[in-house]
Coordinates of N, CA and C in Angstrom, one line a residue:
X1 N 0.8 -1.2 0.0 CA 0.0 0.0 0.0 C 0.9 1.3 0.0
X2 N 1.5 1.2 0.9 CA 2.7 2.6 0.7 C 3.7 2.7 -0.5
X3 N 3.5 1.4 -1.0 CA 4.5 1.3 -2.3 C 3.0 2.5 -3.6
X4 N 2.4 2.1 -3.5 CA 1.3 2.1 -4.2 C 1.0 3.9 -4.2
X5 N 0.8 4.2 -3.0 CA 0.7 6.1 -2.4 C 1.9 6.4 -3.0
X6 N 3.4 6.0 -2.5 CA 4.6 7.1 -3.5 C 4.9 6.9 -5.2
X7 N 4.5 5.6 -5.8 CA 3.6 5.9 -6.9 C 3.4 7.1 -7.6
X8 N 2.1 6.9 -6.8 CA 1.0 8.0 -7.4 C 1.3 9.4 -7.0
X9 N 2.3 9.5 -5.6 CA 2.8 10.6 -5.7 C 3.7 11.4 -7.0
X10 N 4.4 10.7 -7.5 CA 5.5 10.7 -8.2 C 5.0 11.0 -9.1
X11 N 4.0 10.1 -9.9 CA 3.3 10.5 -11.1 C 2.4 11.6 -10.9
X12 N 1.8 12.1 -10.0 CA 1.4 13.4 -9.6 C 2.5 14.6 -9.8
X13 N 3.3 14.6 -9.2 CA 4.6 15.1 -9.3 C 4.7 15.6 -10.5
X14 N 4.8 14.5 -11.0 CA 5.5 14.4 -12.7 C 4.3 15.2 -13.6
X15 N 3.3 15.0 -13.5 CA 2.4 15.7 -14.6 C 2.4 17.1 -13.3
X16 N 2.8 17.3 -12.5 CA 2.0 19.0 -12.6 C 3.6 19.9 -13.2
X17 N 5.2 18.9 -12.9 CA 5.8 19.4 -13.4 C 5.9 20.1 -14.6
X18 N 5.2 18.5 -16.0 CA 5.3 18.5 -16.9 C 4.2 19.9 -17.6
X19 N 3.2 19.7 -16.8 CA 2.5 20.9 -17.3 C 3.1 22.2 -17.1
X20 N 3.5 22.4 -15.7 CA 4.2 23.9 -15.6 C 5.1 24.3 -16.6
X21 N 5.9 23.0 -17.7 CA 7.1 23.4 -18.5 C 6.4 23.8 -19.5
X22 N 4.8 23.2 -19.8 CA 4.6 23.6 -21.0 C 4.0 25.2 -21.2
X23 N 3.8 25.8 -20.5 CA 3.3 27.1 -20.2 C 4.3 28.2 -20.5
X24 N 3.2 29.5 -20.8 CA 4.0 30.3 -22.0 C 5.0 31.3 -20.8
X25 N 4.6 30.7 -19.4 CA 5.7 31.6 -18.1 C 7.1 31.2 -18.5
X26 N 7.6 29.9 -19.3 CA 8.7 29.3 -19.0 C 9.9 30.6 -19.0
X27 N 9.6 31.6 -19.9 CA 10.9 32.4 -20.6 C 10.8 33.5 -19.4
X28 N 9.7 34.0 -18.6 CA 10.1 34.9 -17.9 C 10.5 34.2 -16.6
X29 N 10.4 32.6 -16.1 CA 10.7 32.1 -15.4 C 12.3 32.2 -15.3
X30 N 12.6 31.7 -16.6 CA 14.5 31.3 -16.4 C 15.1 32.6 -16.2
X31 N 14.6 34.0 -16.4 CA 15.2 35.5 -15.8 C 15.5 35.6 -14.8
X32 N 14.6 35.0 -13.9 CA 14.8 34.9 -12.5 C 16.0 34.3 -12.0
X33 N 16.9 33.7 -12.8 CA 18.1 33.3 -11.8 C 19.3 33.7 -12.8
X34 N 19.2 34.7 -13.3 CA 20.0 35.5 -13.9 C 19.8 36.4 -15.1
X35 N 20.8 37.6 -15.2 CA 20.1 38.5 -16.4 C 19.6 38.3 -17.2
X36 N 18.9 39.3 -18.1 CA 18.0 39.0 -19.2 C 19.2 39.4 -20.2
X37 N 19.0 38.6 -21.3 CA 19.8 38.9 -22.6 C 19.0 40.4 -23.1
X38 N 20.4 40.3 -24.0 CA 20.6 42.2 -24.4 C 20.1 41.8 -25.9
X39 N 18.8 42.2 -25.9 CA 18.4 42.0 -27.5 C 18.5 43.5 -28.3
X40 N 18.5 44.5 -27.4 CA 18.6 46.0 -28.0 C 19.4 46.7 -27.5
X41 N 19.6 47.9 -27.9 CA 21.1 49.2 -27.3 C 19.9 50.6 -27.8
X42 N 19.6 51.1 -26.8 CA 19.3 52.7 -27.6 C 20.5 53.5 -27.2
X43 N 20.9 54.4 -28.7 CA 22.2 55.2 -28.5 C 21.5 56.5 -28.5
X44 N 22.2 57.4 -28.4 CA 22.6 58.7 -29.4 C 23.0 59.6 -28.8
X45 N 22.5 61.2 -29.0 CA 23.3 62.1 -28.7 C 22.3 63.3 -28.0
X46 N 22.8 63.8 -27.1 CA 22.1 65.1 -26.1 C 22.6 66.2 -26.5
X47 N 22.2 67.1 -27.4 CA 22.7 68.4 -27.4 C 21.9 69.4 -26.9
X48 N 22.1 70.2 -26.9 CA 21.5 72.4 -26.2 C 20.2 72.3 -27.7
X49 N 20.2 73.8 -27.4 CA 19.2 74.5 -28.8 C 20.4 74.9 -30.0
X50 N 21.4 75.3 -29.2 CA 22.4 75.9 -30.2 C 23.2 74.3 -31.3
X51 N 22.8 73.3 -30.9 CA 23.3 71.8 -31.2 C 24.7 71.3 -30.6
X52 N 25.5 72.2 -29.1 CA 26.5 71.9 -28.5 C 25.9 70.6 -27.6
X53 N 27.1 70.1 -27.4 CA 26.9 68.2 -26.8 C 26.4 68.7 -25.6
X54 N 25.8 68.2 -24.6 CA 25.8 68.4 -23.1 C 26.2 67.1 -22.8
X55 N 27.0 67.0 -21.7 CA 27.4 66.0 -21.0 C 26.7 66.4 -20.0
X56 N 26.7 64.9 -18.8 CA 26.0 64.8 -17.6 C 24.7 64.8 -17.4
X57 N 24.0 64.0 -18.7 CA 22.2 64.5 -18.6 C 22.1 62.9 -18.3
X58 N 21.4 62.7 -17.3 CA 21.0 61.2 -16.9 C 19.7 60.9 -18.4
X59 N 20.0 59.5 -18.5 CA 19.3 58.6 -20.0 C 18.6 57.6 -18.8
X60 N 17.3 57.7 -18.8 CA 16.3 56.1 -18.5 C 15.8 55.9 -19.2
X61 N 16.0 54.0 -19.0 CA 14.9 53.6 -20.0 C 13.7 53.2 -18.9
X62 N 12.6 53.5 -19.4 CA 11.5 53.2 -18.4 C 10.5 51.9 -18.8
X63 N 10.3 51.3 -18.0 CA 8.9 50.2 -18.8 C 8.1 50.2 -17.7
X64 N 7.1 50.7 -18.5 CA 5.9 51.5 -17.7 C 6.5 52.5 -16.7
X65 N 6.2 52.5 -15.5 CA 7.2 53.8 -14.9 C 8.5 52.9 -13.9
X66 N 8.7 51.7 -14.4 CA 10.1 51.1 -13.9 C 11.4 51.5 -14.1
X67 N 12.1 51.6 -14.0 CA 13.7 52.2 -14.3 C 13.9 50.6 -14.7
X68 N 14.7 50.6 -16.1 CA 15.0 49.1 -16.3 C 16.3 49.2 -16.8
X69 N 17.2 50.7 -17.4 CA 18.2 51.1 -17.6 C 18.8 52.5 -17.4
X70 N 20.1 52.7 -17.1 CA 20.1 54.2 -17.1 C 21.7 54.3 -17.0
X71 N 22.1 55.3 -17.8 CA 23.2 56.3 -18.4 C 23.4 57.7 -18.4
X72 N 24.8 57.8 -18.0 CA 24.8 59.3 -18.5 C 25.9 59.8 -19.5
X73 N 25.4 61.2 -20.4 CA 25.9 61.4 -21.5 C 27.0 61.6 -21.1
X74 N 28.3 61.1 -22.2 CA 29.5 61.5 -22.1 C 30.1 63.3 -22.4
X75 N 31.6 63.2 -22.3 CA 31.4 64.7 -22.8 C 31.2 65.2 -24.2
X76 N 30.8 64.1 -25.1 CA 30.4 64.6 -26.4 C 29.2 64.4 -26.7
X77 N 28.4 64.5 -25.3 CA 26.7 64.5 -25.3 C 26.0 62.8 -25.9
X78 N 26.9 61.6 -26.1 CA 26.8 60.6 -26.6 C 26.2 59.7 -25.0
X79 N 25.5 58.9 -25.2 CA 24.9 57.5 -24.5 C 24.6 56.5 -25.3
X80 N 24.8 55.2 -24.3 CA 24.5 54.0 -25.0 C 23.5 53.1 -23.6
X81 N 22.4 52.7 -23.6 CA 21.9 51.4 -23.2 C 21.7 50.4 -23.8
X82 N 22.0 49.1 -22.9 CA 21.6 48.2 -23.5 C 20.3 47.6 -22.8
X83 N 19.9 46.9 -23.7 CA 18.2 46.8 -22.7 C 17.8 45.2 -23.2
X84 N 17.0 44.6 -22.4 CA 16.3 43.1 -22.9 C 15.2 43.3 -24.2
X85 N 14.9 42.4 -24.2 CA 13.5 42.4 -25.5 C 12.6 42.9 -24.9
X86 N 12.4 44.1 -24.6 CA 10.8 45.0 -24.4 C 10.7 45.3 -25.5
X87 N 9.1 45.1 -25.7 CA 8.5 45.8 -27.0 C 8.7 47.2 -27.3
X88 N 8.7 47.6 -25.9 CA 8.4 49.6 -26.1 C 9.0 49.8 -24.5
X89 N 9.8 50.8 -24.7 CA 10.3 51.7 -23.6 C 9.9 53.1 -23.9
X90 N 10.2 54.0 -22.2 CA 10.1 55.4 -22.5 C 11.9 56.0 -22.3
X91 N 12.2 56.7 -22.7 CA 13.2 57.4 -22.1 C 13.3 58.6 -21.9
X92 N 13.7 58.6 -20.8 CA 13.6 60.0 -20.1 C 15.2 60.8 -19.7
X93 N 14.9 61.9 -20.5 CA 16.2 62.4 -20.5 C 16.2 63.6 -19.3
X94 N 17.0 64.0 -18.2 CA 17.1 64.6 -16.6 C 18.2 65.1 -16.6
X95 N 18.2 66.8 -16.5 CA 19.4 67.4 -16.3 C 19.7 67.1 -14.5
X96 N 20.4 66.0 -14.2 CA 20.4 66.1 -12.5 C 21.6 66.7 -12.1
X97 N 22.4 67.4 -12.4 CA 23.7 68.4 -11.9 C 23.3 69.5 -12.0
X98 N 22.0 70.0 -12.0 CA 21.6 71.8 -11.6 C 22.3 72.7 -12.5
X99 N 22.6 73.5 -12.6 CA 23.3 74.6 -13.5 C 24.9 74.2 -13.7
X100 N 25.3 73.5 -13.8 CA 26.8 72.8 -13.8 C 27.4 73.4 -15.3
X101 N 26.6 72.6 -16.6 CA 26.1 72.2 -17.7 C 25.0 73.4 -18.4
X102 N 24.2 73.7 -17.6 CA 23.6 74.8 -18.0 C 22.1 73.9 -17.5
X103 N 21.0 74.6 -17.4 CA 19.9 73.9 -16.9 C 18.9 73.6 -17.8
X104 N 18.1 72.4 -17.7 CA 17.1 72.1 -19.1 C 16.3 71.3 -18.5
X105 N 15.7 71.0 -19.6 CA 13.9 70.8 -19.1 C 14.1 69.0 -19.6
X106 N 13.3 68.2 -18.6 CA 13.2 67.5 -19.0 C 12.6 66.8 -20.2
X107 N 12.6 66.0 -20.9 CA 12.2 64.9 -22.0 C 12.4 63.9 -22.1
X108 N 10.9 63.4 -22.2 CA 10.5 61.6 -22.4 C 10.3 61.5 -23.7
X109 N 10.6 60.4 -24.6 CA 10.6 60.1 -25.8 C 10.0 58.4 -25.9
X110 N 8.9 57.6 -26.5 CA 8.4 56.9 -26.1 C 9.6 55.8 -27.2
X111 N 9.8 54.8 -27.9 CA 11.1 53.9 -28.5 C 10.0 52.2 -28.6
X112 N 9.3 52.1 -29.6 CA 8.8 50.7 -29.9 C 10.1 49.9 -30.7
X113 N 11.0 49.6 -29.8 CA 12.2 48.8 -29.8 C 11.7 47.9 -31.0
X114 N 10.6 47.0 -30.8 CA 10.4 45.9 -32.1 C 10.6 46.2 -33.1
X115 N 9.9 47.7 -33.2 CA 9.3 48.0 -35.1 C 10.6 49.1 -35.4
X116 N 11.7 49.9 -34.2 CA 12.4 50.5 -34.9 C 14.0 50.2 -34.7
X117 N 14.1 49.2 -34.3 CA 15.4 48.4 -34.2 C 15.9 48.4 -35.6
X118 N 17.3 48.6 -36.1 CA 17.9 48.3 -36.9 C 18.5 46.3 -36.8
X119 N 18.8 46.3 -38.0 CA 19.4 44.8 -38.3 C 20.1 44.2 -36.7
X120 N 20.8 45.5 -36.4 CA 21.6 45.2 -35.1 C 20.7 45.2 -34.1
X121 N 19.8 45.5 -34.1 CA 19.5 45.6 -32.8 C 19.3 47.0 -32.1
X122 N 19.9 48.2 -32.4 CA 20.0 49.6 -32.3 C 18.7 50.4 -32.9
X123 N 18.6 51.4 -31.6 CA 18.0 51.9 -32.1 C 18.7 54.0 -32.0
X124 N 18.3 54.6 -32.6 CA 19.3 56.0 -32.3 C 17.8 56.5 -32.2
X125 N 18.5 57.3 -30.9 CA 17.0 58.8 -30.4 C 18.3 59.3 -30.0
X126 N 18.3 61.1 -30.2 CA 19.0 62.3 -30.3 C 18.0 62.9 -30.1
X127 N 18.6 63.0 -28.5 CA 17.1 64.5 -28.1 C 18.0 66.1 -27.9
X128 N 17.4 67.0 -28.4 CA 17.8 68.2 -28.5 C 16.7 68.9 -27.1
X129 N 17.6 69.6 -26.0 CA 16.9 70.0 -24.6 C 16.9 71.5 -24.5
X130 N 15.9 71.5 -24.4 CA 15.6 73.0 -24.2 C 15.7 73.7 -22.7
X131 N 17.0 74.9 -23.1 CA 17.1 75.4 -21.4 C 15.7 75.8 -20.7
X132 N 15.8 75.4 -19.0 CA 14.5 76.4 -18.5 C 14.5 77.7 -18.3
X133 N 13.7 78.0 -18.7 CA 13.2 79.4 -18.0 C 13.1 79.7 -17.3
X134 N 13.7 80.9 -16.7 CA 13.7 81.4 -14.9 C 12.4 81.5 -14.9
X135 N 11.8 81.4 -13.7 CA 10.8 81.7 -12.8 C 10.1 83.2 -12.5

């Protein structure tokens, strides 16, 4: 009889395992015990109104309002992320060093990674920032 119960345990076992593999969770399952592959890179370049580089403007990539990447521009106003297969990100471009650099307004730019990825994988957004206005 107890031979008979761990049996049926096992074969219980075995089919709820079998079904959990077949389920369309498996791919966000295996992230969980390490990074997600880099299917995309958004690059480009942060300049003024005048089209000089700014360096130091923090780059997020957002999914939905999550922070899932973030950079900041070099001193020739250039960034690069690399990001997993999301369909669509936001990025949000943030002067956070205060008048250092000169002071600007923020911009979000929305990036459907699927439809405008090049062969590589890349996609280029060049946002041009507009200083704020005093008060």
């Amino acid at each position: 009889m107890r031979h008979d119960f761990t049996r049926l345990l096992f074969a219980l076992l075995g089919l709820s395992v079998a079904a959990g593999c077949d389920s369309d969770d498996t791919k966000e399952l295996s992230y969980a015990y390490g990074p997600m592959p880099v299917n995309f890179t958004v690059r480009g370049k942060v300049t003024d109104a005048q089209q000089r580089p700014v360096a130091g403007i923090e780059v997020q990539a957002l999914l939905k309002e999550d922070k899932v990447g973030r950079t900041l521009t070099d001193a020739a106003g250039e960034y690069r992320i690399p990001l997993p297969g999301f369909p669509e990100i936001d990025c949000l471009f943030l002067d956070i060093d205060g008048a250092a650099n000169g002071s600007f307004e923020e911009q979000r730019h929305t990036v459907r990674l699927t439809e405008e990825a090049g062969e590589d994988g890349s996609v280029e957004l060049n946002a041009t920032l507009e200083e704020k206005r005093p008060q």
